[in-house]
Structure formats: C-alpha cells, structure tokens
Amino acid sequence: MTLTVRAMRSQFAASSQLAYILETAHTWALSVQHHIVAANLDQSLLFATLRDPKTSFGFIDRFLVISEAYHVPAIIVFNKADLLRNKELAQFELAKQIYEPIGYTVKLISIEKNTGLDDIQAILKDKTTLLSGHSGVGKSTFINYIFPELKLRTKEVSGWSGKGMHTTTFAEMFDLPFGGKIIDTPGIREMGIVDVSRQELAHYFPEMRAVMGECQFNDCNHLEEPGCAVKDAVNAGIIHHERYLSYLNIRDTIDDKSY
Ligand SMILES: Nc1nc2c(ncn2[C@@H]2O[C@H](COP(=O)(O)OP(=O)(O)OP(=O)(O)O)[C@@H](O)[C@H]2O)c(=O)[nH]1
Ligand SMILES: [Zn+2]
C-alpha cells in the first residue's frame, strides 16, 4: 500500500514527528512498510552534480529553504567529481564561497572513483538523513556503494535529456551498517515551496535573517523599500547576489493571497 506524503501529512498533522522535508514534496509517494512516518530527521543531504546533469543553484536554494523551514541542517554534496573540467571546478569553488559562510556543508565526491566518500560516511554516521536530489545525480549509486548486496537499479544518463524516467519511485529508509539511517527519495525535478509565505521567506535565508532586523520597515519585503538592510548587504557584497536572485525567484513562485 502506498500513500502520498500529502495524505499522510493531514493524517498525522498533530504529530511533532512530522518535521520532514518529505511532507513538503507532494508528488513524492512512499511506502508505509518502511515506517518513514516514525522517523525524525537529523539532517538533509542534497546530492547535486555540476555536469551530467547540472544542478542549478536555484534548485539548491529551494532545497535549502525547505530545510530551513523545517529546521533541518542541510549538506550539499556534489557528485561526479571525475567529470569536472576547469569550468565546473570553478563552479564548485563558487558554491563553496556562497554556501559555507552561511552555514552549509559543501562536499565534492566521486562515487565512481571512490573519492571523498569517507567524509560522507562520517557525516551520516549515527544520524537520520534524508537524501535528496535530481534524478541522475547518483543517489542509487551511492546506496549501492554502501549496500553492495542491494543492487538497486541505476540509470545511464548518457545522452541526458533532462526528461529521463526516474529510476527510484518510492522513498525508502535504510539502516546504515556503520550506524544511522538514510531515507532515499525519488529524483525530483521541481521542489515546491509549500507552507512558506512570502513574508516569512527571508527568514529561511540565514544571511538575510541575520540583517533583516535592521530594515527600516518591520514588514520590509526586501525589494525596493528604502532603508532595506538586506538590499544594502547585497549591494555591499555581504549577501551573495545569486542568493538574492533566488530569493526573488522563489518569492515569485509563492502564491500568497495576503499579498
Ligand atoms: N562519472 C560518474 N558517474 C556517476 C557517478 N556516480 C553515479 N554515476 C552515474 O550516474 C548515473 C545516474 O546514477 P543513479 O544512481 O541512477 O542516479 P539517482 O540519483 O539514483 O537517480 P534516480 O534514481 O533517478 O533518482 C548512473 O549511470 C551512474 O553510474 C560518479 O561519481 N561519476
Ligand atoms: Zn528589507
């Protein structure tokens, strides 16, 4: 039997254990047998790639907003290091520059070449971690690496069109042999920002949260208002411009009736 996460969400609305990122992604389905409803998340780990396929920073920012909204620490792991040329290596350095100062762990690994994986195991050890990421970034490959006996299906992304079929259809929870649990979610193309209003969105950008108390207006939207500390910080290079653009983009996609 399967239930959609949305359905489960209303069913268990009173439970404090619903601090899942899972609940925000209404297209994800998961199987009840794996008892994901009983899991508390310690952290969320986004698998990303800078090539074949390329994960956009906008997508990463959506993932981070959802993690912040549910108070779950987030880790960004770029896989397929073996494929990176100078251009993509520069992108990785940029990602570190953007995300590390605002509190997120950023790692570069290659599952294929077995580099960086010890760090990831150390991060996962004794924690319950939600694995997330676009289809094709290597989540199944990673789980196969940890549990060789499972032999999950992985999909070739040669000739990647961005429209391939997902190979992981259900969220599943695995006990890690070295302690801890991982929840694997289906590859997702678009992450909806559910239950975040336009007014509260800036709270989920830690670097905005840090300065927004200084805005002239309490209800500042950080758009064109005078005396906006967020825009000042963007102009001063304290808040990265890419992040501010993500704020604007995500804000635009939030349907806010009170606005
Ligand atoms: N070059 C390279 N390819 C990799 C690496 N890790 C995984 N791949 C390949 O990337 C492709 C997609 O990997 P999957 O593990 O199926 O991706 P996934 O994230 O599980 O995708 P979904 O199940 O659709 O969500 C496969 O062909 C893997 O062999 C890596 O480190 N380097
Ligand atoms: Zn402001």
XYZ file of N, CA and C and ligand atoms in Angstrom:
810
model
N 0.845 -1.198 0.000
C 0.000 0.000 0.000
C 0.880 1.247 0.000
N 0.492 2.209 -0.750
C 1.244 3.462 -0.736
C 0.312 4.626 -0.449
N 0.860 5.626 0.155
C 0.114 6.851 0.433
C 0.932 8.008 -0.097
N 0.290 9.032 -0.541
C 1.095 10.197 -0.891
C 1.485 10.901 0.393
N 2.579 11.622 0.328
C 3.064 12.311 1.516
C 2.040 13.339 1.983
N 1.363 13.958 1.034
C 0.365 14.956 1.416
C -0.739 14.322 2.246
N -1.165 13.142 1.805
C -2.239 12.479 2.536
C -1.768 12.140 3.937
N -0.534 11.650 4.028
C -0.013 11.292 5.337
C 0.084 12.521 6.209
N 0.407 13.604 5.581
C 0.599 14.821 6.334
C -0.675 15.223 7.067
N -1.800 15.177 6.386
C -3.019 15.571 7.075
C -3.385 14.520 8.117
N -3.087 13.270 7.796
C -3.405 12.198 8.727
C -2.630 12.349 10.042
N -1.397 12.809 9.938
C -0.553 12.889 11.125
C -0.269 14.331 11.521
N -1.183 15.209 11.165
C -0.908 16.633 11.332
C -0.547 17.003 12.760
N -1.073 16.279 13.726
C -0.845 16.656 15.118
C 0.517 16.187 15.623
N 1.178 15.357 14.859
C 2.408 14.757 15.361
C 3.600 15.681 15.196
N 4.338 15.861 16.284
C 5.528 16.707 16.193
C 6.608 16.012 15.378
N 6.405 14.725 15.141
C 7.412 13.989 14.379
C 7.335 14.282 12.888
N 6.455 15.167 12.521
C 6.332 15.452 11.095
C 7.314 16.504 10.609
N 8.453 16.576 11.262
C 9.449 17.561 10.835
C 10.232 17.022 9.647
N 9.532 16.689 8.620
C 10.188 16.131 7.448
C 10.197 17.140 6.330
N 11.217 17.080 5.591
C 11.171 17.775 4.319
C 10.222 17.021 3.403
N 10.157 15.735 3.622
C 9.284 14.887 2.819
C 7.890 15.462 2.671
N 7.378 16.033 3.732
C 5.981 16.423 3.700
C 5.743 17.590 2.753
N 6.780 18.272 2.377
C 6.590 19.422 1.508
C 6.515 19.032 0.041
N 6.933 17.853 -0.259
C 7.017 17.475 -1.668
C 5.837 16.593 -2.010
N 4.776 17.209 -2.433
C 3.514 16.489 -2.506
C 3.460 15.462 -3.609
N 4.413 15.467 -4.505
C 4.352 14.449 -5.552
C 5.074 13.174 -5.133
N 5.797 13.229 -4.038
C 6.523 12.033 -3.629
C 5.565 11.034 -3.000
N 5.753 9.819 -3.347
C 4.973 8.780 -2.694
C 5.947 7.933 -1.889
N 5.475 7.337 -0.858
C 6.378 6.473 -0.113
C 5.606 5.285 0.416
N 6.346 4.258 0.732
C 5.652 3.051 1.150
C 5.602 2.979 2.663
N 4.450 2.654 3.160
C 4.202 2.665 4.596
C 5.036 1.605 5.314
N 5.329 0.504 4.619
C 6.082 -0.575 5.266
C 7.412 -0.095 5.820
N 7.962 0.944 5.237
C 9.284 1.377 5.681
C 9.220 2.298 6.893
N 8.036 2.561 7.396
C 7.864 3.295 8.653
C 8.513 4.663 8.647
N 8.481 5.301 7.510
C 9.093 6.625 7.446
C 8.342 7.608 8.338
N 7.075 7.334 8.570
C 6.291 8.214 9.431
C 6.875 8.316 10.833
N 7.652 7.317 11.248
C 8.157 7.322 12.620
C 9.560 7.905 12.720
N 10.074 8.395 11.632
C 11.464 8.855 11.650
C 11.557 10.350 11.926
N 12.492 10.715 12.744
C 12.835 12.122 12.913
C 14.088 12.400 12.110
N 14.059 13.442 11.349
C 15.236 13.752 10.547
C 16.249 14.546 11.360
N 17.508 14.156 11.267
C 18.575 14.951 11.874
C 19.141 15.943 10.870
N 19.128 15.559 9.611
C 19.750 16.409 8.597
C 19.258 15.992 7.220
N 19.458 16.876 6.272
C 19.101 16.545 4.898
C 20.335 16.735 4.032
N 20.494 15.830 3.103
C 21.681 15.860 2.254
C 21.235 15.911 0.802
N 21.633 16.966 0.138
C 21.282 17.113 -1.269
C 22.427 16.615 -2.128
N 22.144 15.620 -2.950
C 23.101 15.235 -3.975
C 22.906 16.169 -5.153
N 24.009 16.728 -5.611
C 23.957 17.641 -6.741
C 25.076 17.243 -7.695
N 24.998 17.725 -8.917
C 26.083 17.497 -9.871
C 26.260 18.776 -10.684
N 27.487 19.026 -11.087
C 27.750 20.219 -11.893
C 27.816 19.870 -13.375
N 27.707 18.577 -13.652
C 27.718 18.107 -15.035
C 27.004 16.759 -15.112
N 26.225 16.567 -16.157
C 25.552 15.278 -16.449
C 24.764 14.701 -15.292
N 23.701 15.277 -14.845
C 23.106 16.561 -15.257
C 23.632 17.701 -14.383
N 23.302 18.930 -14.743
C 23.745 20.077 -13.957
C 22.626 20.498 -13.010
N 22.971 20.603 -11.741
C 22.013 21.093 -10.742
C 22.163 22.610 -10.654
N 21.076 23.333 -10.794
C 21.196 24.797 -10.746
C 21.289 25.273 -9.300
N 21.919 26.418 -9.109
C 21.988 26.989 -7.770
C 20.580 27.344 -7.279
N 19.710 27.698 -8.212
C 18.328 27.993 -7.830
C 17.654 26.788 -7.192
N 17.919 25.618 -7.746
C 17.361 24.377 -7.193
C 17.934 24.116 -5.802
N 19.243 24.324 -5.675
C 19.890 24.137 -4.370
C 19.255 25.080 -3.345
N 19.013 26.313 -3.746
C 18.445 27.286 -2.808
C 17.040 26.893 -2.363
N 16.270 26.321 -3.269
C 14.936 25.845 -2.875
C 15.050 24.746 -1.833
N 15.969 23.835 -2.086
C 16.198 22.757 -1.128
C 16.602 23.333 0.234
N 17.461 24.340 0.228
C 17.929 24.921 1.489
C 16.796 25.637 2.224
N 15.936 26.312 1.467
C 14.796 26.995 2.096
C 13.892 25.976 2.788
N 13.628 24.868 2.101
C 12.768 23.841 2.702
C 13.432 23.292 3.968
N 14.732 23.048 3.892
C 15.450 22.537 5.068
C 15.374 23.525 6.224
N 15.572 24.806 5.922
C 15.484 25.836 6.968
C 14.084 25.887 7.566
N 13.084 25.785 6.697
C 11.703 25.896 7.170
C 11.372 24.775 8.152
N 12.035 23.634 7.986
C 11.796 22.504 8.889
C 12.928 22.326 9.894
N 13.799 23.335 9.977
C 14.883 23.341 10.971
C 15.751 22.100 10.879
N 16.033 21.700 9.659
C 16.884 20.533 9.442
C 18.197 21.016 8.822
N 19.341 20.759 9.474
C 20.617 21.171 8.883
C 20.811 20.531 7.507
N 21.381 21.283 6.589
C 21.498 20.802 5.211
C 22.954 20.677 4.779
N 23.200 19.648 3.993
C 24.533 19.375 3.448
C 24.386 19.265 1.932
N 25.307 19.875 1.217
C 25.266 19.795 -0.247
C 26.464 18.973 -0.704
N 26.194 17.872 -1.382
C 27.269 17.004 -1.858
C 27.261 16.993 -3.381
N 28.324 17.505 -3.965
C 28.454 17.451 -5.418
C 29.125 16.137 -5.791
N 28.425 15.334 -6.559
C 28.964 14.047 -7.006
C 29.514 14.193 -8.436
N 30.181 13.148 -8.885
C 30.763 13.068 -10.234
C 31.938 14.032 -10.395
N 32.742 14.146 -9.332
C 33.949 14.983 -9.391
C 34.817 14.586 -10.576
N 34.779 13.297 -10.922
C 35.630 12.809 -12.020
C 35.281 13.435 -13.366
N 34.065 13.973 -13.485
C 33.653 14.553 -14.772
C 33.998 16.039 -14.898
N 34.444 16.642 -13.801
C 34.547 18.100 -13.802
C 35.766 18.618 -14.556
N 35.510 19.583 -15.426
C 36.591 20.309 -16.091
C 36.803 21.605 -15.320
N 37.737 22.426 -15.786
C 38.048 23.657 -15.047
C 36.816 24.517 -14.812
N 35.971 24.585 -15.839
C 34.774 25.417 -15.743
C 33.894 24.963 -14.570
N 33.696 23.638 -14.467
C 32.829 23.143 -13.399
C 33.533 23.174 -12.046
N 34.858 23.015 -12.072
C 35.584 23.124 -10.798
C 35.447 24.541 -10.239
N 35.447 25.528 -11.143
C 35.245 26.915 -10.708
C 33.843 27.078 -10.120
N 32.872 26.383 -10.711
C 31.503 26.421 -10.181
C 31.445 25.820 -8.779
N 32.208 24.759 -8.587
C 32.239 24.144 -7.257
C 32.838 25.117 -6.242
N 33.930 25.781 -6.633
C 34.544 26.756 -5.722
C 33.559 27.879 -5.406
N 32.800 28.289 -6.419
C 31.793 29.328 -6.202
C 30.735 28.838 -5.206
N 30.318 27.592 -5.373
C 29.318 27.032 -4.452
C 29.847 27.056 -3.023
N 31.104 26.695 -2.851
C 31.695 26.741 -1.501
C 31.684 28.170 -0.958
N 32.056 29.110 -1.849
C 32.094 30.517 -1.414
C 30.718 31.026 -1.014
N 29.700 30.556 -1.730
C 28.349 31.035 -1.432
C 27.801 30.361 -0.172
N 27.940 29.036 -0.090
C 27.176 28.296 0.914
C 27.889 28.070 2.243
N 29.202 27.927 2.222
C 29.871 27.645 3.502
C 29.764 28.800 4.501
N 29.967 30.059 4.047
C 29.896 31.144 5.038
C 28.510 31.298 5.672
N 27.474 30.780 5.009
C 26.137 30.921 5.592
C 25.703 29.640 6.306
N 26.656 28.743 6.524
C 26.394 27.646 7.454
C 26.141 26.276 6.855
N 26.308 26.125 5.551
C 26.042 24.819 4.954
C 27.352 24.107 4.624
N 27.343 22.800 4.843
C 28.498 21.980 4.491
C 28.444 21.680 2.999
N 29.572 21.838 2.322
C 29.642 21.581 0.881
C 30.772 20.587 0.620
N 30.462 19.493 -0.057
C 31.473 18.462 -0.322
C 31.508 18.114 -1.802
N 32.658 17.627 -2.227
C 32.827 17.157 -3.603
C 33.281 15.702 -3.550
N 32.545 14.837 -4.233
C 32.887 13.408 -4.205
C 32.791 12.816 -5.612
N 33.390 11.652 -5.754
C 33.110 10.833 -6.934
C 32.852 9.423 -6.426
N 31.641 8.966 -6.614
C 31.351 7.600 -6.174
C 32.098 6.636 -7.089
N 32.129 6.994 -8.368
C 32.790 6.119 -9.337
C 34.273 5.948 -9.038
N 34.938 7.045 -8.678
C 36.384 6.974 -8.416
C 36.682 6.817 -6.921
N 35.617 6.681 -6.131
C 35.774 6.471 -4.691
C 36.602 7.576 -4.028
N 36.252 8.814 -4.292
C 36.929 9.921 -3.607
C 35.919 10.695 -2.766
N 36.352 11.087 -1.589
C 35.527 11.917 -0.708
C 34.466 11.156 0.069
N 34.386 9.844 -0.122
C 33.269 9.103 0.471
C 33.409 8.901 1.977
N 34.652 8.900 2.470
C 34.835 8.760 3.926
C 34.189 9.929 4.664
N 34.332 11.127 4.087
C 33.720 12.317 4.695
C 32.210 12.158 4.780
N 31.633 11.601 3.731
C 30.170 11.466 3.698
C 29.721 10.438 4.733
N 30.466 9.350 4.838
C 30.121 8.351 5.856
C 30.183 8.965 7.246
N 31.194 9.795 7.480
C 31.327 10.434 8.798
C 30.131 11.355 9.065
N 29.654 12.021 8.018
C 28.503 12.924 8.167
C 27.232 12.127 8.476
N 27.119 10.953 7.854
C 25.888 10.162 8.000
C 25.849 9.342 9.284
N 27.017 9.041 9.819
C 27.114 8.106 10.947
C 26.218 8.531 12.113
N 25.398 7.589 12.553
C 24.529 7.754 13.727
C 23.464 8.845 13.577
N 23.214 9.286 12.367
C 22.178 10.300 12.128
C 21.093 9.723 11.220
N 19.923 10.336 11.267
C 18.884 10.014 10.284
C 18.896 11.124 9.241
N 19.186 10.735 8.014
C 19.445 11.715 6.957
C 18.508 11.494 5.783
N 17.912 12.560 5.327
C 17.123 12.492 4.102
C 18.039 12.750 2.915
N 18.078 11.813 1.980
C 18.841 12.024 0.750
C 17.903 12.582 -0.300
N 18.367 13.590 -0.988
C 17.519 14.202 -1.987
C 18.364 14.577 -3.195
N 17.731 14.929 -4.266
C 18.484 15.356 -5.445
C 17.762 15.024 -6.730
N 18.137 15.722 -7.764
C 17.609 15.458 -9.099
C 17.817 14.000 -9.471
N 16.999 13.518 -10.356
C 17.236 12.211 -10.941
C 18.574 12.226 -11.683
N 19.352 11.184 -11.488
C 20.590 11.051 -12.248
C 21.839 11.570 -11.563
N 21.703 12.090 -10.330
C 22.880 12.630 -9.639
C 23.692 11.542 -8.940
N 23.109 10.346 -8.803
C 23.883 9.233 -8.250
C 23.437 8.745 -6.880
N 22.206 9.020 -6.497
C 21.747 8.562 -5.178
C 21.708 7.033 -5.111
N 21.171 6.415 -6.147
C 21.117 4.946 -6.140
C 22.522 4.362 -6.158
N 23.397 4.991 -6.926
C 24.784 4.523 -6.992
C 25.420 4.599 -5.607
N 25.097 5.662 -4.877
C 25.639 5.832 -3.535
C 25.123 4.734 -2.604
N 23.832 4.461 -2.690
C 23.259 3.422 -1.825
C 23.822 2.055 -2.200
N 24.020 1.834 -3.476
C 24.655 0.576 -3.900
C 26.070 0.453 -3.363
N 26.745 1.590 -3.263
C 28.113 1.582 -2.740
C 28.102 1.177 -1.263
N 27.116 1.692 -0.532
C 27.049 1.363 0.898
C 26.517 -0.054 1.115
N 25.560 -0.445 0.287
C 24.943 -1.775 0.412
C 25.108 -2.522 -0.905
N 26.287 -3.051 -1.176
C 26.507 -3.688 -2.484
C 25.513 -4.820 -2.745
N 25.020 -5.426 -1.682
C 24.127 -6.579 -1.868
C 22.741 -6.176 -2.375
N 22.416 -4.867 -2.265
C 21.072 -4.434 -2.661
C 20.877 -4.391 -4.175
N 21.930 -4.037 -4.881
C 21.885 -3.949 -6.351
C 20.674 -3.165 -6.862
N 20.550 -1.926 -6.406
C 19.482 -1.054 -6.908
C 19.706 -0.796 -8.387
N 18.633 -0.569 -9.059
C 18.775 -0.224 -10.470
C 19.322 1.196 -10.594
N 20.325 1.377 -11.415
C 20.761 2.745 -11.710
C 20.589 2.960 -13.205
N 20.431 4.191 -13.529
C 20.084 4.507 -14.903
C 21.243 5.230 -15.583
N 21.551 4.832 -16.784
C 22.568 5.532 -17.562
C 22.047 6.917 -17.936
N 22.889 7.915 -17.778
C 22.432 9.242 -18.184
C 23.176 9.732 -19.420
N 23.843 8.813 -20.118
C 24.491 9.243 -21.355
C 23.397 9.722 -22.307
N 23.634 10.814 -22.964
C 22.597 11.392 -23.805
C 21.492 11.993 -22.959
N 21.870 12.469 -21.793
C 20.913 13.016 -20.832
C 20.042 14.092 -21.465
N 18.751 13.901 -21.379
C 17.858 14.878 -21.995
C 17.201 15.748 -20.950
N 17.386 15.382 -19.674
C 16.689 16.112 -18.624
C 15.255 15.642 -18.489
N 14.861 14.692 -19.319
C 13.472 14.232 -19.253
C 13.395 12.724 -19.024
N 14.493 12.168 -18.540
C 14.530 10.712 -18.382
C 13.535 10.212 -17.354
N 13.273 8.938 -17.402
C 12.379 8.339 -16.416
C 13.117 8.224 -15.091
N 12.417 8.420 -14.013
C 13.037 8.224 -12.707
C 13.255 6.737 -12.467
N 14.373 6.438 -11.829
C 14.619 5.033 -11.522
C 14.220 4.697 -10.086
N 14.140 5.700 -9.225
C 13.712 5.460 -7.851
C 12.279 5.962 -7.747
N 11.362 5.092 -7.419
C 9.961 5.507 -7.449
C 9.400 5.780 -6.066
N 9.957 5.152 -5.056
C 9.428 5.333 -3.715
C 10.530 5.775 -2.768
N 10.146 6.527 -1.760
C 11.097 6.828 -0.701
C 11.312 5.554 0.114
N 12.540 5.310 0.487
C 12.840 4.108 1.259
C 13.809 4.456 2.368
N 13.699 3.752 3.481
C 14.616 4.004 4.589
C 15.554 2.816 4.754
N 16.831 3.117 4.935
C 17.837 2.064 5.092
C 18.607 2.285 6.392
N 18.856 1.201 7.130
C 19.757 1.274 8.282
C 21.184 1.192 7.769
N 22.005 2.140 8.199
C 23.387 2.154 7.724
C 24.222 1.156 8.515
N 25.107 0.418 7.853
C 25.904 -0.594 8.569
C 26.825 0.026 9.617
N 27.168 1.304 9.439
C 28.073 1.960 10.394
C 27.302 2.835 11.384
N 25.982 2.674 11.446
C 25.159 3.448 12.387
C 24.469 4.599 11.699
N 23.178 4.736 11.975
C 22.403 5.803 11.353
C 21.433 5.249 10.317
N 20.632 6.146 9.765
C 19.643 5.746 8.759
C 19.665 6.758 7.620
N 19.372 6.268 6.433
C 19.154 7.215 5.337
C 17.794 6.959 4.717
N 17.167 8.041 4.324
C 15.898 7.963 3.614
C 16.176 8.441 2.196
N 15.934 7.555 1.260
C 16.183 7.867 -0.147
C 14.861 8.283 -0.773
N 14.871 9.409 -1.422
C 13.634 9.895 -2.037
C 13.764 9.849 -3.551
N 12.669 9.764 -4.236
C 12.739 9.731 -5.692
C 13.414 10.983 -6.235
N 14.062 10.839 -7.354
C 14.632 12.013 -8.006
C 13.514 12.998 -8.284
N 13.781 14.237 -8.033
C 12.718 15.216 -8.226
C 13.206 16.327 -9.128
N 12.322 16.836 -9.899
C 12.705 17.863 -10.861
C 12.456 19.251 -10.274
N 11.323 19.428 -9.698
C 10.977 20.733 -9.138
C 10.604 20.562 -7.679
N 11.164 21.375 -6.849
C 10.777 21.312 -5.449
C 9.791 22.429 -5.172
N 8.624 22.080 -4.779
C 7.636 23.098 -4.443
C 7.952 23.692 -3.086
N 7.714 24.963 -2.931
C 7.873 25.577 -1.616
C 6.476 25.658 -1.020
N 6.174 24.689 -0.194
C 4.845 24.618 0.388
C 4.915 25.168 1.809
N 3.895 25.843 2.223
C 3.791 26.310 3.605
C 4.828 27.360 3.982
N 5.410 28.028 3.030
C 6.269 29.169 3.327
C 5.598 30.378 2.681
N 5.290 31.383 3.489
C 4.641 32.561 2.918
C 5.701 33.529 2.414
N 5.276 34.448 1.582
C 6.218 35.457 1.089
C 6.846 36.218 2.243
N 6.029 36.513 3.246
C 6.522 37.299 4.375
C 7.620 36.583 5.147
N 7.506 35.272 5.264
C 8.500 34.570 6.085
C 9.682 34.042 5.275
N 9.603 34.134 3.958
C 10.647 33.531 3.123
C 12.063 33.979 3.508
N 12.248 35.273 3.737
C 13.594 35.780 4.034
C 14.176 35.163 5.310
N 13.292 34.728 6.219
C 13.776 34.072 7.444
C 14.541 32.801 7.120
N 14.231 32.201 5.976
C 14.833 30.921 5.632
C 16.073 31.082 4.761
N 16.522 32.315 4.620
C 17.841 32.610 4.067
C 18.660 33.118 5.256
N 19.537 32.279 5.823
C 20.203 32.659 7.078
C 20.914 34.007 7.005
N 21.512 34.303 5.853
C 22.253 35.563 5.735
C 21.309 36.762 5.684
N 20.077 36.543 5.246
C 19.081 37.621 5.280
C 18.526 37.754 6.691
N 18.279 36.600 7.283
C 17.769 36.580 8.662
C 18.696 37.388 9.572
N 20.000 37.305 9.292
C 20.992 37.953 10.153
C 20.914 39.479 10.108
N 20.434 40.032 8.993
C 20.453 41.505 8.871
C 19.069 42.138 8.817
N 18.030 41.355 8.586
C 16.730 41.961 8.291
C 16.123 42.728 9.459
N 16.625 42.481 10.662
C 16.163 43.258 11.814
C 16.517 44.728 11.694
N 17.481 45.024 10.827
C 17.928 46.408 10.634
C 17.146 47.138 9.548
N 16.237 46.446 8.863
C 15.451 47.122 7.821
C 14.587 48.207 8.469
N 14.405 49.289 7.720
C 13.648 50.425 8.255
C 12.206 50.036 8.581
N 11.618 49.219 7.708
C 10.226 48.810 7.930
C 10.170 47.377 8.454
N 9.335 47.179 9.463
C 9.176 45.839 10.035
C 8.683 44.828 9.020
N 7.824 45.310 8.117
C 7.248 44.390 7.138
C 7.960 44.507 5.788
N 9.235 44.863 5.849
C 10.017 45.034 4.614
C 10.017 43.744 3.791
N 9.787 43.874 2.503
C 9.844 42.716 1.596
C 11.223 42.560 0.967
N 12.114 43.494 1.265
C 13.480 43.468 0.733
C 13.476 43.545 -0.790
N 12.584 44.370 -1.292
C 12.509 44.567 -2.742
C 13.067 45.952 -3.070
N 12.195 46.964 -3.038
C 12.648 48.317 -3.372
C 12.435 49.291 -2.219
N 12.148 48.776 -1.033
C 11.858 49.661 0.092
C 13.090 50.478 0.490
N 12.882 51.710 0.948
C 14.024 52.475 1.464
C 14.516 51.868 2.782
N 15.791 52.037 3.036
C 16.353 51.578 4.307
C 16.331 50.071 4.476
N 16.427 49.343 3.359
C 16.394 47.874 3.452
C 17.809 47.350 3.712
N 17.993 46.747 4.869
C 19.319 46.247 5.252
C 19.737 45.057 4.391
N 18.752 44.315 3.889
C 19.071 43.165 3.041
C 19.660 43.654 1.716
N 18.975 44.626 1.099
C 19.497 45.149 -0.171
C 20.849 45.824 0.030
N 20.999 46.521 1.150
C 22.306 47.130 1.441
C 23.389 46.052 1.500
N 23.054 44.934 2.142
C 24.033 43.847 2.279
C 24.324 43.204 0.923
N 23.309 43.152 0.060
C 23.531 42.625 -1.293
C 24.472 43.572 -2.044
N 24.176 44.865 -1.962
C 24.999 45.850 -2.674
C 26.422 45.895 -2.143
N 26.577 45.597 -0.863
C 27.918 45.606 -0.261
C 28.645 44.282 -0.487
N 27.969 43.324 -1.131
C 28.604 42.030 -1.389
C 28.624 41.118 -0.173
N 27.895 41.480 0.867
C 27.844 40.636 2.074
C 26.874 39.480 1.842
N 25.776 39.779 1.174
C 24.857 38.727 0.729
C 25.133 38.494 -0.749
N 25.334 37.223 -1.115
C 25.681 36.928 -2.499
C 24.509 37.233 -3.426
N 24.841 37.864 -4.548
C 23.805 38.276 -5.484
C 22.961 37.099 -5.981
N 23.609 35.951 -6.214
C 22.879 34.753 -6.666
C 21.799 34.352 -5.661
N 22.140 34.486 -4.408
C 21.193 34.111 -3.358
C 20.023 35.083 -3.335
N 20.334 36.353 -3.522
C 19.249 37.339 -3.543
C 18.334 37.079 -4.743
N 18.932 36.727 -5.887
C 18.113 36.394 -7.061
C 17.222 35.188 -6.772
N 17.769 34.209 -6.070
C 16.951 33.049 -5.700
C 15.798 33.469 -4.800
N 16.096 34.376 -3.881
C 15.029 34.892 -3.009
C 13.903 35.474 -3.859
N 14.276 36.301 -4.835
C 13.255 36.928 -5.690
C 12.500 35.875 -6.500
N 13.250 34.913 -7.043
C 12.611 33.875 -7.866
C 11.653 33.019 -7.051
N 12.100 32.605 -5.880
C 11.239 31.754 -5.049
C 10.023 32.557 -4.607
N 10.269 33.808 -4.247
C 9.182 34.681 -3.806
C 8.103 34.775 -4.888
N 8.556 34.892 -6.130
C 7.619 34.979 -7.251
C 6.771 33.726 -7.405
N 7.316 32.594 -7.002
C 6.568 31.345 -7.190
C 5.636 31.061 -6.017
N 5.722 31.865 -4.963
C 4.831 31.645 -3.820
C 3.528 32.394 -4.070
N 2.486 31.633 -4.049
C 1.164 32.192 -4.276
C 0.653 32.675 -2.927
N 0.714 33.975 -2.707
C 0.361 34.490 -1.386
C -0.872 35.371 -1.481
N -1.944 34.840 -0.959
C -3.218 35.549 -1.098
C -3.244 36.849 -0.302
N -2.421 36.905 0.738
C -2.431 38.110 1.566
C -1.628 39.232 0.920
N -0.952 38.886 -0.166
C -0.088 39.879 -0.778
C -0.859 40.751 -1.745
N 31.032 9.747 -13.899
C 30.324 9.409 -12.821
N 29.102 8.846 -12.970
C 28.418 8.520 -11.855
C 28.939 8.743 -10.554
N 28.009 8.339 -9.659
C 26.959 7.873 -10.378
N 27.201 7.969 -11.704
C 26.322 7.557 -12.816
O 25.211 8.440 -12.909
C 24.078 7.735 -13.417
C 22.848 8.001 -12.555
O 23.057 7.486 -11.255
P 21.861 6.987 -10.317
O 22.499 6.450 -9.084
O 20.926 6.113 -11.064
O 21.099 8.356 -10.016
P 19.904 8.619 -8.983
O 20.206 9.893 -8.302
O 19.688 7.449 -8.118
O 18.666 8.819 -9.934
P 17.133 8.473 -9.617
O 17.072 7.072 -9.122
O 16.507 8.645 -10.951
O 16.675 9.451 -8.602
C 24.492 6.267 -13.490
O 24.843 5.977 -14.827
C 25.708 6.191 -12.593
O 26.586 5.163 -12.977
C 30.247 9.330 -10.436
O 30.793 9.578 -9.358
N 30.879 9.653 -11.602
Zn 14.467 44.792 3.878
